[in-house]
Amino acid sequence: MYALWRRELKRFIRDHSRLVSSVITPVLWLVIFGGGLGLSISAATGFNYTQFLLPGIIAQTLLFTAIFLGISVIWDRQFGFMKEILVAPIGRISIFAGKMFGVGTAALIQGLIVIVLGVIIGVPLSLYAISLAIPLMIIITIGLTCIGLIIASLMTSLESFGTIVTFVNMPMFFLSGALFPVTNLPSWIKWAFYINPLTYGVDALRGVMISNWQPLLPLQYDILIICAFDVIMVIIGTYAFSKRQ
């Protein structure tokens, strides 16, 4: 399990283009989208939109990174590495856990980079808020990582993986409340946000990172829903891996 975790982490660190994109993409969202559109939204709502947007961009980074890096399963299968570890005297659960922790750590690193970028561009954020946000980011990442690994375990080509991932992560992002408050939406569409587990991740992050913010749910309920989602995804992911030939 440790060897797989270390392998995934080394692969992520050596992918310089991904590290660069992990810096540029959040900056574009926070500076251009947050600064431009935020002026009008801030005037209408009375809150700092860039500060409001930062937890959503952190969740977006965790979502996109965690699910996309599931592609490592397909790479390992195509290059024969997966066959080697599947015949090794270790359980499928250990293989899945090693992959999950490796991909999850890479996603968490990118999320931490976004926090640093947020502080650099002037988003007010205390060390106490960051210390509360990091454990939340960890539990958010677990379930998202499992989604990517489950998709990859069911797909046979990079093209099909990319197509399915796009259909999964884009709706999850736009229907999470990352870009706008869910409470201001019409009631007929709110159900789409409430069935999205990422909504509660964004809500929890916003609750600990923005002073006096009124979350959708109390923090303990957000955490409970996220953990329940994690457990379900781990069970499904382990089962999918155990059935993989």
Short mmCIF file of C-alpha atoms in Angstrom, two decimals:
data_model
loop_
_atom_site.label_atom_id
_atom_site.label_comp_id
_atom_site.label_asym_id
_atom_site.label_seq_id
_atom_site.Cartn_x
_atom_site.Cartn_y
_atom_site.Cartn_z
CA MET A 1 0.00 0.00 0.00
CA TYR A 2 2.82 2.41 0.93
CA ALA A 3 4.69 1.62 -2.30
CA LEU A 4 1.62 2.41 -4.39
CA TRP A 5 1.01 5.62 -2.45
CA ARG A 6 4.63 6.73 -2.99
CA ARG A 7 4.49 5.80 -6.69
CA GLU A 8 1.36 7.91 -7.29
CA LEU A 9 2.89 10.84 -5.43
CA LYS A 10 6.15 10.68 -7.40
CA ARG A 11 4.21 10.51 -10.65
CA PHE A 12 2.26 13.62 -9.69
CA ILE A 13 5.34 15.60 -8.58
CA ARG A 14 7.26 14.72 -11.76
CA ASP A 15 4.36 15.89 -13.94
CA HIS A 16 5.48 19.51 -14.14
CA SER A 17 2.73 20.54 -16.56
CA ARG A 18 0.10 19.45 -14.04
CA LEU A 19 1.83 21.36 -11.25
CA VAL A 20 1.90 24.50 -13.38
CA SER A 21 -1.75 24.13 -14.35
CA SER A 22 -2.62 23.64 -10.67
CA VAL A 23 -1.35 27.19 -10.11
CA ILE A 24 -2.61 28.94 -13.25
CA THR A 25 -6.17 27.60 -13.36
CA PRO A 26 -7.19 28.66 -9.81
CA VAL A 27 -5.57 32.07 -10.34
CA LEU A 28 -7.65 32.58 -13.49
CA TRP A 29 -10.81 31.67 -11.61
CA LEU A 30 -10.04 33.77 -8.55
CA VAL A 31 -8.58 36.84 -10.27
CA ILE A 32 -10.55 37.07 -13.52
CA PHE A 33 -13.84 35.45 -12.57
CA GLY A 34 -13.76 36.50 -8.92
CA GLY A 35 -12.46 39.99 -9.63
CA GLY A 36 -14.60 40.70 -12.69
CA LEU A 37 -17.93 39.10 -12.00
CA GLY A 38 -17.36 39.56 -8.28
CA LEU A 39 -17.68 43.34 -8.54
CA SER A 40 -21.30 43.14 -9.59
CA ILE A 41 -22.14 40.26 -7.25
CA SER A 42 -20.43 41.91 -4.29
CA ALA A 43 -22.39 45.10 -4.90
CA ALA A 44 -25.66 43.14 -4.96
CA THR A 45 -25.02 40.79 -2.04
CA GLY A 46 -22.69 42.77 0.18
CA PHE A 47 -20.01 40.08 0.61
CA ASN A 48 -16.52 39.72 -0.83
CA TYR A 49 -17.05 37.45 -3.83
CA THR A 50 -13.40 36.36 -4.10
CA GLN A 51 -13.54 35.25 -0.47
CA PHE A 52 -16.82 33.49 -1.21
CA LEU A 53 -15.34 31.88 -4.33
CA LEU A 54 -12.14 30.50 -2.76
CA PRO A 55 -13.75 27.49 -0.97
CA GLY A 56 -15.57 26.66 -4.21
CA ILE A 57 -12.33 26.76 -6.22
CA ILE A 58 -10.65 24.56 -3.61
CA ALA A 59 -13.49 22.04 -3.99
CA GLN A 60 -13.21 22.30 -7.78
CA THR A 61 -9.49 21.58 -7.62
CA LEU A 62 -10.04 18.56 -5.37
CA LEU A 63 -12.83 17.30 -7.64
CA PHE A 64 -11.03 17.64 -10.97
CA THR A 65 -7.68 16.38 -9.69
CA ALA A 66 -9.02 13.44 -7.69
CA ILE A 67 -11.25 12.14 -10.48
CA PHE A 68 -8.83 12.80 -13.33
CA LEU A 69 -5.90 11.05 -11.63
CA GLY A 70 -7.95 7.87 -11.64
CA ILE A 71 -6.59 7.63 -15.17
CA SER A 72 -3.43 6.14 -13.62
CA VAL A 73 -5.34 2.84 -13.37
CA ILE A 74 -5.74 2.74 -17.16
CA TRP A 75 -2.11 3.74 -17.71
CA ASP A 76 -0.97 0.97 -15.36
CA ARG A 77 -3.19 -1.51 -17.19
CA GLN A 78 -1.89 -0.53 -20.62
CA PHE A 79 1.76 -0.66 -19.57
CA GLY A 80 1.33 -3.97 -17.77
CA PHE A 81 2.04 -2.66 -14.28
CA MET A 82 -1.50 -3.39 -13.11
CA LYS A 83 -1.17 -7.05 -14.15
CA GLU A 84 2.02 -7.34 -12.09
CA ILE A 85 0.51 -5.96 -8.89
CA LEU A 86 -2.73 -7.93 -9.33
CA VAL A 87 -0.77 -11.22 -9.29
CA ALA A 88 1.33 -10.07 -6.33
CA PRO A 89 0.51 -11.65 -2.93
CA ILE A 90 -1.45 -8.62 -1.71
CA GLY A 91 -5.18 -8.09 -1.46
CA ARG A 92 -7.20 -6.08 -3.97
CA ILE A 93 -8.32 -3.91 -1.07
CA SER A 94 -4.69 -2.97 -0.36
CA ILE A 95 -4.14 -2.13 -4.03
CA PHE A 96 -7.25 0.06 -4.10
CA ALA A 97 -6.30 1.74 -0.82
CA GLY A 98 -2.76 2.46 -2.07
CA LYS A 99 -4.14 4.03 -5.23
CA MET A 100 -6.76 5.97 -3.28
CA PHE A 101 -4.26 7.43 -0.79
CA GLY A 102 -1.76 8.27 -3.55
CA VAL A 103 -4.28 10.07 -5.75
CA GLY A 104 -5.91 11.67 -2.71
CA THR A 105 -2.57 13.06 -1.51
CA ALA A 106 -1.90 14.59 -4.94
CA ALA A 107 -5.35 16.22 -4.94
CA LEU A 108 -4.81 17.50 -1.41
CA ILE A 109 -1.49 19.09 -2.40
CA GLN A 110 -3.22 20.95 -5.23
CA GLY A 111 -5.94 22.08 -2.82
CA LEU A 112 -3.27 23.44 -0.46
CA ILE A 113 -1.67 25.30 -3.37
CA VAL A 114 -5.02 27.00 -4.01
CA ILE A 115 -5.21 28.09 -0.35
CA VAL A 116 -1.74 29.63 -0.61
CA LEU A 117 -2.74 31.41 -3.85
CA GLY A 118 -5.86 32.71 -2.15
CA VAL A 119 -3.79 34.20 0.67
CA ILE A 120 -1.34 35.71 -1.84
CA ILE A 121 -4.08 37.52 -3.79
CA GLY A 122 -5.46 38.95 -0.56
CA VAL A 123 -8.30 36.69 0.56
CA PRO A 124 -8.61 37.12 4.35
CA LEU A 125 -7.88 33.71 5.84
CA SER A 126 -6.65 32.92 9.37
CA LEU A 127 -4.40 30.02 10.34
CA TYR A 128 -7.26 28.70 12.46
CA ALA A 129 -9.57 28.61 9.43
CA ILE A 130 -6.89 26.82 7.39
CA SER A 131 -6.36 24.28 10.17
CA LEU A 132 -10.09 23.50 10.08
CA ALA A 133 -10.24 23.43 6.28
CA ILE A 134 -7.45 20.84 5.81
CA PRO A 135 -9.22 17.93 7.59
CA LEU A 136 -12.36 18.78 5.60
CA MET A 137 -10.37 18.70 2.37
CA ILE A 138 -9.07 15.25 3.30
CA ILE A 139 -12.49 13.72 3.83
CA ILE A 140 -13.86 15.45 0.71
CA THR A 141 -11.00 14.02 -1.35
CA ILE A 142 -11.58 10.40 -0.28
CA GLY A 143 -14.98 10.02 -1.93
CA LEU A 144 -13.95 11.98 -5.05
CA THR A 145 -10.83 9.86 -5.49
CA CYS A 146 -12.94 6.71 -5.31
CA ILE A 147 -15.19 8.03 -8.10
CA GLY A 148 -12.19 8.38 -10.41
CA LEU A 149 -10.83 4.95 -9.53
CA ILE A 150 -14.24 3.33 -10.00
CA ILE A 151 -14.66 4.90 -13.45
CA ALA A 152 -11.12 3.89 -14.43
CA SER A 153 -11.64 0.32 -13.24
CA LEU A 154 -14.70 0.03 -15.52
CA MET A 155 -13.19 1.73 -18.60
CA THR A 156 -10.82 0.14 -21.10
CA SER A 157 -9.50 3.18 -22.97
CA LEU A 158 -8.29 6.69 -22.19
CA GLU A 159 -10.87 8.19 -24.57
CA SER A 160 -13.84 6.57 -22.85
CA PHE A 161 -12.44 7.52 -19.44
CA GLY A 162 -12.14 11.16 -20.48
CA THR A 163 -15.68 11.22 -21.83
CA ILE A 164 -17.25 9.73 -18.71
CA VAL A 165 -15.19 11.93 -16.38
CA THR A 166 -16.39 15.06 -18.18
CA PHE A 167 -20.00 13.96 -17.74
CA VAL A 168 -19.37 13.42 -14.03
CA ASN A 169 -17.19 16.26 -12.81
CA MET A 170 -18.76 19.19 -14.69
CA PRO A 171 -22.30 18.69 -13.30
CA MET A 172 -20.85 17.99 -9.85
CA PHE A 173 -18.94 21.28 -9.97
CA PHE A 174 -21.67 23.53 -11.35
CA LEU A 175 -24.35 21.97 -9.11
CA SER A 176 -22.32 22.30 -5.90
CA GLY A 177 -22.86 25.97 -5.07
CA ALA A 178 -19.16 26.63 -5.71
CA LEU A 179 -19.90 29.72 -7.82
CA PHE A 180 -23.09 31.07 -6.24
CA PRO A 181 -25.15 30.66 -3.05
CA VAL A 182 -27.59 27.75 -3.19
CA THR A 183 -30.05 29.55 -0.94
CA ASN A 184 -30.72 32.16 -3.63
CA LEU A 185 -31.78 29.60 -6.23
CA PRO A 186 -35.38 28.75 -7.22
CA SER A 187 -36.78 25.90 -5.15
CA TRP A 188 -37.46 23.75 -8.26
CA ILE A 189 -33.72 23.36 -8.96
CA LYS A 190 -32.39 23.13 -5.41
CA TRP A 191 -32.91 19.35 -5.30
CA ALA A 192 -30.12 18.94 -7.89
CA PHE A 193 -27.74 20.66 -5.48
CA TYR A 194 -28.95 18.79 -2.41
CA ILE A 195 -28.29 15.34 -3.94
CA ASN A 196 -24.75 16.37 -4.91
CA PRO A 197 -22.26 15.36 -2.15
CA LEU A 198 -19.85 18.10 -3.23
CA THR A 199 -22.46 20.67 -2.17
CA TYR A 200 -21.87 19.72 1.45
CA GLY A 201 -18.10 19.83 0.98
CA VAL A 202 -18.32 23.38 -0.37
CA ASP A 203 -20.77 24.31 2.39
CA ALA A 204 -18.45 22.95 5.11
CA LEU A 205 -15.37 24.70 3.67
CA ARG A 206 -17.26 27.97 3.36
CA GLY A 207 -18.54 27.63 6.92
CA VAL A 208 -15.01 27.39 8.40
CA MET A 209 -13.25 29.79 6.00
CA ILE A 210 -15.69 32.73 5.99
CA SER A 211 -16.52 34.50 9.21
CA ASN A 212 -20.22 34.93 9.97
CA TRP A 213 -21.21 32.86 6.94
CA GLN A 214 -24.57 31.12 7.23
CA PRO A 215 -24.09 27.58 5.86
CA LEU A 216 -26.83 25.38 4.45
CA LEU A 217 -26.38 22.89 7.28
CA PRO A 218 -24.53 22.87 10.61
CA LEU A 219 -20.92 21.72 10.16
CA GLN A 220 -21.45 18.37 11.90
CA TYR A 221 -24.23 17.45 9.44
CA ASP A 222 -22.06 18.39 6.47
CA ILE A 223 -19.26 16.19 7.83
CA LEU A 224 -21.67 13.33 8.49
CA ILE A 225 -22.98 13.42 4.90
CA ILE A 226 -19.47 13.62 3.43
CA CYS A 227 -18.26 10.69 5.56
CA ALA A 228 -21.30 8.60 4.60
CA PHE A 229 -20.55 9.35 0.93
CA ASP A 230 -16.91 8.33 1.50
CA VAL A 231 -17.91 5.00 3.04
CA ILE A 232 -20.27 4.20 0.16
CA MET A 233 -17.66 5.10 -2.46
CA VAL A 234 -14.93 3.06 -0.73
CA ILE A 235 -17.21 0.02 -0.62
CA ILE A 236 -18.18 0.39 -4.29
CA GLY A 237 -14.60 1.05 -5.32
CA THR A 238 -13.23 -1.93 -3.44
CA TYR A 239 -15.90 -4.15 -4.98
CA ALA A 240 -15.14 -2.83 -8.49
CA PHE A 241 -11.43 -3.49 -8.02
CA SER A 242 -12.03 -6.97 -6.58
CA LYS A 243 -14.01 -7.93 -9.70
CA ARG A 244 -11.43 -6.54 -12.12
CA GLN A 245 -9.68 -9.28 -14.12
#
